[in-house]
Amino acid sequence: MTEKPNPPLSPPLQRLMLQVADAVQAVRSGRSLTEVLARCPAELRPATQALSFYVLRLLGGAEAARALLAPKAPPPKVDSLLVSALALLWPCAPGTAPLYTDHTVVDQVVSAARKRAPASAGFVNAVLRRFLRERATIVQAVQASEPAAFNHPQWWIAQVRADWPEHWQAILQANNQHPPMTLRVNARRGNAESYLARLAAAGIKATAAGALAPQALVLERALPVGLLPGFADGDVSVQDAAAQLAAPLTVGALGGLPALPAGARVLDACSAPGGKTAHLLELADLDLLALDSDAARLARVQDNLTRLGSSARTLAADARDCAAWWDGRPFDAILLDAPCSASGIVRRHPDVRWLRRPTDIANLAAIQTELLNALWPTLKPGGRLVYATCSIFKAEGEKQIDAFLQRQTDAKRFDVAGVSGHLLPLTHNGEAAGGQTSVLDGFYYALLIKNF
């Protein structure tokens, strides 16, 4: 599914805007977009998601414009419709075209307002028309505010600036780009080169992601997975290139470390939804335990493994409570893809920045600490633990592991060139400019070895 709807083929914008307004209102009140979209009518869901993503990437500016145009906020159900419309009317980046004409947006949103709050339709119409008349001036005025200029909450901007003083603006700009759709070719079924040929035969353009993720291919355009050759048979999966680094770190031969032998005992400690679990099994024959605290999400792990023709033991349990699930036999390797802020994958989940609160980072870091402390004793001497988060915040990466190494005298960090540490969602020159989109999402990786 592409993120940009095709207006001539989409449902009427009036219907879509009511769904989008509901989604935006839900996110602003603390509910995830995934949860909201699950309740959206099936025939409206793809276009609703595309428009919601579009609006959420521009929400900071749209909210600031609404505050300037109407300092007294209207009721939430009207306000969410209004800011969604302002986002659609926002000036496009150079070289891009608006999704809909200005006239269509105003006409359809006012019609939607008549259905949702008839008494507010005139107000909505007046605000939108004034915005169009004074658009350039209003946009310039509100972008003096950082949340409007970068479309992130102020606390988030401050945290990125503190952690990455040389790249903070580029990171925030990268977060507002459309991410590429990246595939992982099943290493048991083929390689990137052979699958590129299959895509070409199907008229699908793609390029190799590079040596860092040798099984990764980047599509020129996103498309439904049902159109991917062999997807239903497990020949290929959808997974960001940065996420594809976890499995090789856990089981592969790296910089003098040997690959794990067949039958090695491996724990995937926070396994849902199962992309990394499946990748581990594509790379090696393992005695793998896939653990997750959420039984419903764990079912998705099994679904992924079934499609790929793989198998592993799955268990719903809190990895921190080892007494409830560990049989006392140490693991050769552990993959801890820890719960985190998801600050590195904001371009794929634009609601995350608006859902998180400043206190969440410390709370999540505390959970990460508990997981590391609990799992380390289950690793055999000489074994490896890969700690991963899809976060760019140093509290969930570099600072977390520095503190762990201070506590655990039998742990040492094993650096892998190009992978260890924080990966930022930037283009090759460290900036998010020139229309380029980074292949990698933001991640953190640390490979830890347990001393004998």
PDB file of N, CA, C and O in Angstrom, residues 127-164:
ATOM      1  N   VAL A 127     -12.271  30.042   8.416  1.00  0.00           N
ATOM      2  CA  VAL A 127     -10.868  29.845   8.803  1.00  0.00           C
ATOM      3  C   VAL A 127     -10.056  29.354   7.614  1.00  0.00           C
ATOM      4  O   VAL A 127      -8.947  29.854   7.341  1.00  0.00           O
ATOM      5  N   LEU A 128     -10.586  28.376   6.878  1.00  0.00           N
ATOM      6  CA  LEU A 128      -9.835  27.822   5.745  1.00  0.00           C
ATOM      7  C   LEU A 128      -9.655  28.850   4.643  1.00  0.00           C
ATOM      8  O   LEU A 128      -8.578  28.931   4.020  1.00  0.00           O
ATOM      9  N   ARG A 129     -10.670  29.630   4.371  1.00  0.00           N
ATOM     10  CA  ARG A 129     -10.559  30.629   3.300  1.00  0.00           C
ATOM     11  C   ARG A 129      -9.587  31.751   3.700  1.00  0.00           C
ATOM     12  O   ARG A 129      -8.839  32.259   2.853  1.00  0.00           O
ATOM     13  N   ARG A 130      -9.601  32.125   4.958  1.00  0.00           N
ATOM     14  CA  ARG A 130      -8.620  33.125   5.394  1.00  0.00           C
ATOM     15  C   ARG A 130      -7.203  32.564   5.266  1.00  0.00           C
ATOM     16  O   ARG A 130      -6.276  33.275   4.849  1.00  0.00           O
ATOM     17  N   PHE A 131      -7.023  31.292   5.627  1.00  0.00           N
ATOM     18  CA  PHE A 131      -5.699  30.686   5.497  1.00  0.00           C
ATOM     19  C   PHE A 131      -5.223  30.732   4.044  1.00  0.00           C
ATOM     20  O   PHE A 131      -4.060  31.062   3.765  1.00  0.00           O
ATOM     21  N   LEU A 132      -6.115  30.436   3.112  1.00  0.00           N
ATOM     22  CA  LEU A 132      -5.715  30.473   1.703  1.00  0.00           C
ATOM     23  C   LEU A 132      -5.348  31.888   1.263  1.00  0.00           C
ATOM     24  O   LEU A 132      -4.396  32.083   0.501  1.00  0.00           O
ATOM     25  N   ARG A 133      -6.097  32.877   1.742  1.00  0.00           N
ATOM     26  CA  ARG A 133      -5.804  34.255   1.355  1.00  0.00           C
ATOM     27  C   ARG A 133      -4.457  34.706   1.902  1.00  0.00           C
ATOM     28  O   ARG A 133      -3.722  35.456   1.246  1.00  0.00           O
ATOM     29  N   GLU A 134      -4.108  34.279   3.117  1.00  0.00           N
ATOM     30  CA  GLU A 134      -2.912  34.773   3.791  1.00  0.00           C
ATOM     31  C   GLU A 134      -1.870  33.668   4.002  1.00  0.00           C
ATOM     32  O   GLU A 134      -1.014  33.768   4.883  1.00  0.00           O
ATOM     33  N   ARG A 135      -1.929  32.616   3.189  1.00  0.00           N
ATOM     34  CA  ARG A 135      -1.136  31.413   3.441  1.00  0.00           C
ATOM     35  C   ARG A 135       0.355  31.700   3.637  1.00  0.00           C
ATOM     36  O   ARG A 135       0.959  31.256   4.621  1.00  0.00           O
ATOM     37  N   ALA A 136       0.965  32.407   2.716  1.00  0.00           N
ATOM     38  CA  ALA A 136       2.415  32.632   2.803  1.00  0.00           C
ATOM     39  C   ALA A 136       2.785  33.362   4.082  1.00  0.00           C
ATOM     40  O   ALA A 136       3.767  33.008   4.764  1.00  0.00           O
ATOM     41  N   THR A 137       2.006  34.374   4.436  1.00  0.00           N
ATOM     42  CA  THR A 137       2.298  35.162   5.636  1.00  0.00           C
ATOM     43  C   THR A 137       2.112  34.331   6.903  1.00  0.00           C
ATOM     44  O   THR A 137       2.941  34.389   7.835  1.00  0.00           O
ATOM     45  N   ILE A 138       1.033  33.543   6.939  1.00  0.00           N
ATOM     46  CA  ILE A 138       0.746  32.729   8.133  1.00  0.00           C
ATOM     47  C   ILE A 138       1.811  31.649   8.319  1.00  0.00           C
ATOM     48  O   ILE A 138       2.317  31.437   9.426  1.00  0.00           O
ATOM     49  N   VAL A 139       2.173  30.985   7.236  1.00  0.00           N
ATOM     50  CA  VAL A 139       3.188  29.925   7.319  1.00  0.00           C
ATOM     51  C   VAL A 139       4.513  30.491   7.820  1.00  0.00           C
ATOM     52  O   VAL A 139       5.171  29.925   8.698  1.00  0.00           O
ATOM     53  N   GLN A 140       4.897  31.626   7.284  1.00  0.00           N
ATOM     54  CA  GLN A 140       6.148  32.243   7.719  1.00  0.00           C
ATOM     55  C   GLN A 140       6.082  32.628   9.195  1.00  0.00           C
ATOM     56  O   GLN A 140       7.055  32.447   9.946  1.00  0.00           O
ATOM     57  N   ALA A 141       4.941  33.136   9.621  1.00  0.00           N
ATOM     58  CA  ALA A 141       4.809  33.576  11.015  1.00  0.00           C
ATOM     59  C   ALA A 141       4.895  32.407  11.986  1.00  0.00           C
ATOM     60  O   ALA A 141       5.625  32.467  12.995  1.00  0.00           O
ATOM     61  N   VAL A 142       4.173  31.328  11.707  1.00  0.00           N
ATOM     62  CA  VAL A 142       4.138  30.221  12.669  1.00  0.00           C
ATOM     63  C   VAL A 142       5.451  29.437  12.681  1.00  0.00           C
ATOM     64  O   VAL A 142       5.805  28.821  13.704  1.00  0.00           O
ATOM     65  N   GLN A 143       6.209  29.467  11.583  1.00  0.00           N
ATOM     66  CA  GLN A 143       7.439  28.691  11.549  1.00  0.00           C
ATOM     67  C   GLN A 143       8.572  29.328  12.344  1.00  0.00           C
ATOM     68  O   GLN A 143       9.669  28.773  12.418  1.00  0.00           O
ATOM     69  N   ALA A 144       8.295  30.451  12.974  1.00  0.00           N
ATOM     70  CA  ALA A 144       9.238  30.977  13.962  1.00  0.00           C
ATOM     71  C   ALA A 144       9.261  30.084  15.190  1.00  0.00           C
ATOM     72  O   ALA A 144      10.206  30.118  15.983  1.00  0.00           O
ATOM     73  N   SER A 145       8.218  29.282  15.347  1.00  0.00           N
ATOM     74  CA  SER A 145       8.133  28.311  16.437  1.00  0.00           C
ATOM     75  C   SER A 145       8.739  26.991  15.980  1.00  0.00           C
ATOM     76  O   SER A 145       8.432  26.492  14.890  1.00  0.00           O
ATOM     77  N   GLU A 146       9.605  26.395  16.790  1.00  0.00           N
ATOM     78  CA  GLU A 146      10.258  25.136  16.406  1.00  0.00           C
ATOM     79  C   GLU A 146       9.263  23.986  16.210  1.00  0.00           C
ATOM     80  O   GLU A 146       9.398  23.220  15.250  1.00  0.00           O
ATOM     81  N   PRO A 147       8.255  23.804  17.065  1.00  0.00           N
ATOM     82  CA  PRO A 147       7.304  22.721  16.805  1.00  0.00           C
ATOM     83  C   PRO A 147       6.598  22.856  15.457  1.00  0.00           C
ATOM     84  O   PRO A 147       6.301  21.854  14.802  1.00  0.00           O
ATOM     85  N   ALA A 148       6.347  24.092  15.035  1.00  0.00           N
ATOM     86  CA  ALA A 148       5.720  24.301  13.730  1.00  0.00           C
ATOM     87  C   ALA A 148       6.722  24.120  12.602  1.00  0.00           C
ATOM     88  O   ALA A 148       6.396  23.554  11.546  1.00  0.00           O
ATOM     89  N   ALA A 149       7.945  24.557  12.797  1.00  0.00           N
ATOM     90  CA  ALA A 149       8.954  24.459  11.745  1.00  0.00           C
ATOM     91  C   ALA A 149       9.396  23.027  11.511  1.00  0.00           C
ATOM     92  O   ALA A 149       9.644  22.623  10.372  1.00  0.00           O
ATOM     93  N   PHE A 150       9.489  22.225  12.590  1.00  0.00           N
ATOM     94  CA  PHE A 150      10.007  20.858  12.473  1.00  0.00           C
ATOM     95  C   PHE A 150       8.941  19.788  12.649  1.00  0.00           C
ATOM     96  O   PHE A 150       9.222  18.603  12.467  1.00  0.00           O
ATOM     97  N   ASN A 151       7.714  20.195  13.050  1.00  0.00           N
ATOM     98  CA  ASN A 151       6.609  19.255  13.214  1.00  0.00           C
ATOM     99  C   ASN A 151       6.934  18.135  14.197  1.00  0.00           C
ATOM    100  O   ASN A 151       6.704  16.946  13.939  1.00  0.00           O
ATOM    101  N   HIS A 152       7.483  18.535  15.348  1.00  0.00           N
ATOM    102  CA  HIS A 152       7.727  17.654  16.481  1.00  0.00           C
ATOM    103  C   HIS A 152       7.404  18.450  17.748  1.00  0.00           C
ATOM    104  O   HIS A 152       7.523  19.681  17.753  1.00  0.00           O
ATOM    105  N   PRO A 153       7.049  17.763  18.835  1.00  0.00           N
ATOM    106  CA  PRO A 153       6.857  18.475  20.102  1.00  0.00           C
ATOM    107  C   PRO A 153       8.157  19.135  20.555  1.00  0.00           C
ATOM    108  O   PRO A 153       9.253  18.647  20.255  1.00  0.00           O
ATOM    109  N   GLN A 154       8.043  20.212  21.321  1.00  0.00           N
ATOM    110  CA  GLN A 154       9.223  20.952  21.740  1.00  0.00           C
ATOM    111  C   GLN A 154      10.175  20.093  22.569  1.00  0.00           C
ATOM    112  O   GLN A 154      11.400  20.175  22.408  1.00  0.00           O
ATOM    113  N   TRP A 155       9.659  19.262  23.455  1.00  0.00           N
ATOM    114  CA  TRP A 155      10.543  18.450  24.303  1.00  0.00           C
ATOM    115  C   TRP A 155      11.337  17.460  23.456  1.00  0.00           C
ATOM    116  O   TRP A 155      12.503  17.171  23.752  1.00  0.00           O
ATOM    117  N   TRP A 156      10.700  16.932  22.411  1.00  0.00           N
ATOM    118  CA  TRP A 156      11.370  15.987  21.525  1.00  0.00           C
ATOM    119  C   TRP A 156      12.509  16.694  20.775  1.00  0.00           C
ATOM    120  O   TRP A 156      13.614  16.163  20.652  1.00  0.00           O
ATOM    121  N   ILE A 157      12.215  17.872  20.258  1.00  0.00           N
ATOM    122  CA  ILE A 157      13.240  18.658  19.563  1.00  0.00           C
ATOM    123  C   ILE A 157      14.425  18.920  20.489  1.00  0.00           C
ATOM    124  O   ILE A 157      15.585  18.767  20.091  1.00  0.00           O
ATOM    125  N   ALA A 158      14.129  19.294  21.734  1.00  0.00           N
ATOM    126  CA  ALA A 158      15.199  19.586  22.693  1.00  0.00           C
ATOM    127  C   ALA A 158      16.053  18.350  22.966  1.00  0.00           C
ATOM    128  O   ALA A 158      17.283  18.446  23.085  1.00  0.00           O
ATOM    129  N   GLN A 159      15.410  17.178  23.034  1.00  0.00           N
ATOM    130  CA  GLN A 159      16.157  15.954  23.308  1.00  0.00           C
ATOM    131  C   GLN A 159      17.054  15.579  22.132  1.00  0.00           C
ATOM    132  O   GLN A 159      18.209  15.188  22.324  1.00  0.00           O
ATOM    133  N   VAL A 160      16.531  15.685  20.926  1.00  0.00           N
ATOM    134  CA  VAL A 160      17.348  15.381  19.752  1.00  0.00           C
ATOM    135  C   VAL A 160      18.515  16.355  19.650  1.00  0.00           C
ATOM    136  O   VAL A 160      19.646  15.967  19.335  1.00  0.00           O
ATOM    137  N   ARG A 161      18.262  17.622  19.926  1.00  0.00           N
ATOM    138  CA  ARG A 161      19.325  18.626  19.862  1.00  0.00           C
ATOM    139  C   ARG A 161      20.396  18.343  20.919  1.00  0.00           C
ATOM    140  O   ARG A 161      21.591  18.485  20.644  1.00  0.00           O
ATOM    141  N   ALA A 162      19.993  17.918  22.107  1.00  0.00           N
ATOM    142  CA  ALA A 162      20.962  17.625  23.165  1.00  0.00           C
ATOM    143  C   ALA A 162      21.803  16.398  22.816  1.00  0.00           C
ATOM    144  O   ALA A 162      23.019  16.370  23.059  1.00  0.00           O
ATOM    145  N   ASP A 163      21.155  15.370  22.235  1.00  0.00           N
ATOM    146  CA  ASP A 163      21.872  14.134  21.908  1.00  0.00           C
ATOM    147  C   ASP A 163      22.722  14.258  20.651  1.00  0.00           C
ATOM    148  O   ASP A 163      23.792  13.655  20.557  1.00  0.00           O
ATOM    149  N   TRP A 164      22.241  15.045  19.682  1.00  0.00           N
ATOM    150  CA  TRP A 164      22.906  15.128  18.374  1.00  0.00           C
ATOM    151  C   TRP A 164      23.050  16.584  17.947  1.00  0.00           C
ATOM    152  O   TRP A 164      22.402  17.035  16.999  1.00  0.00           O
TER     153      TRP A 164
END
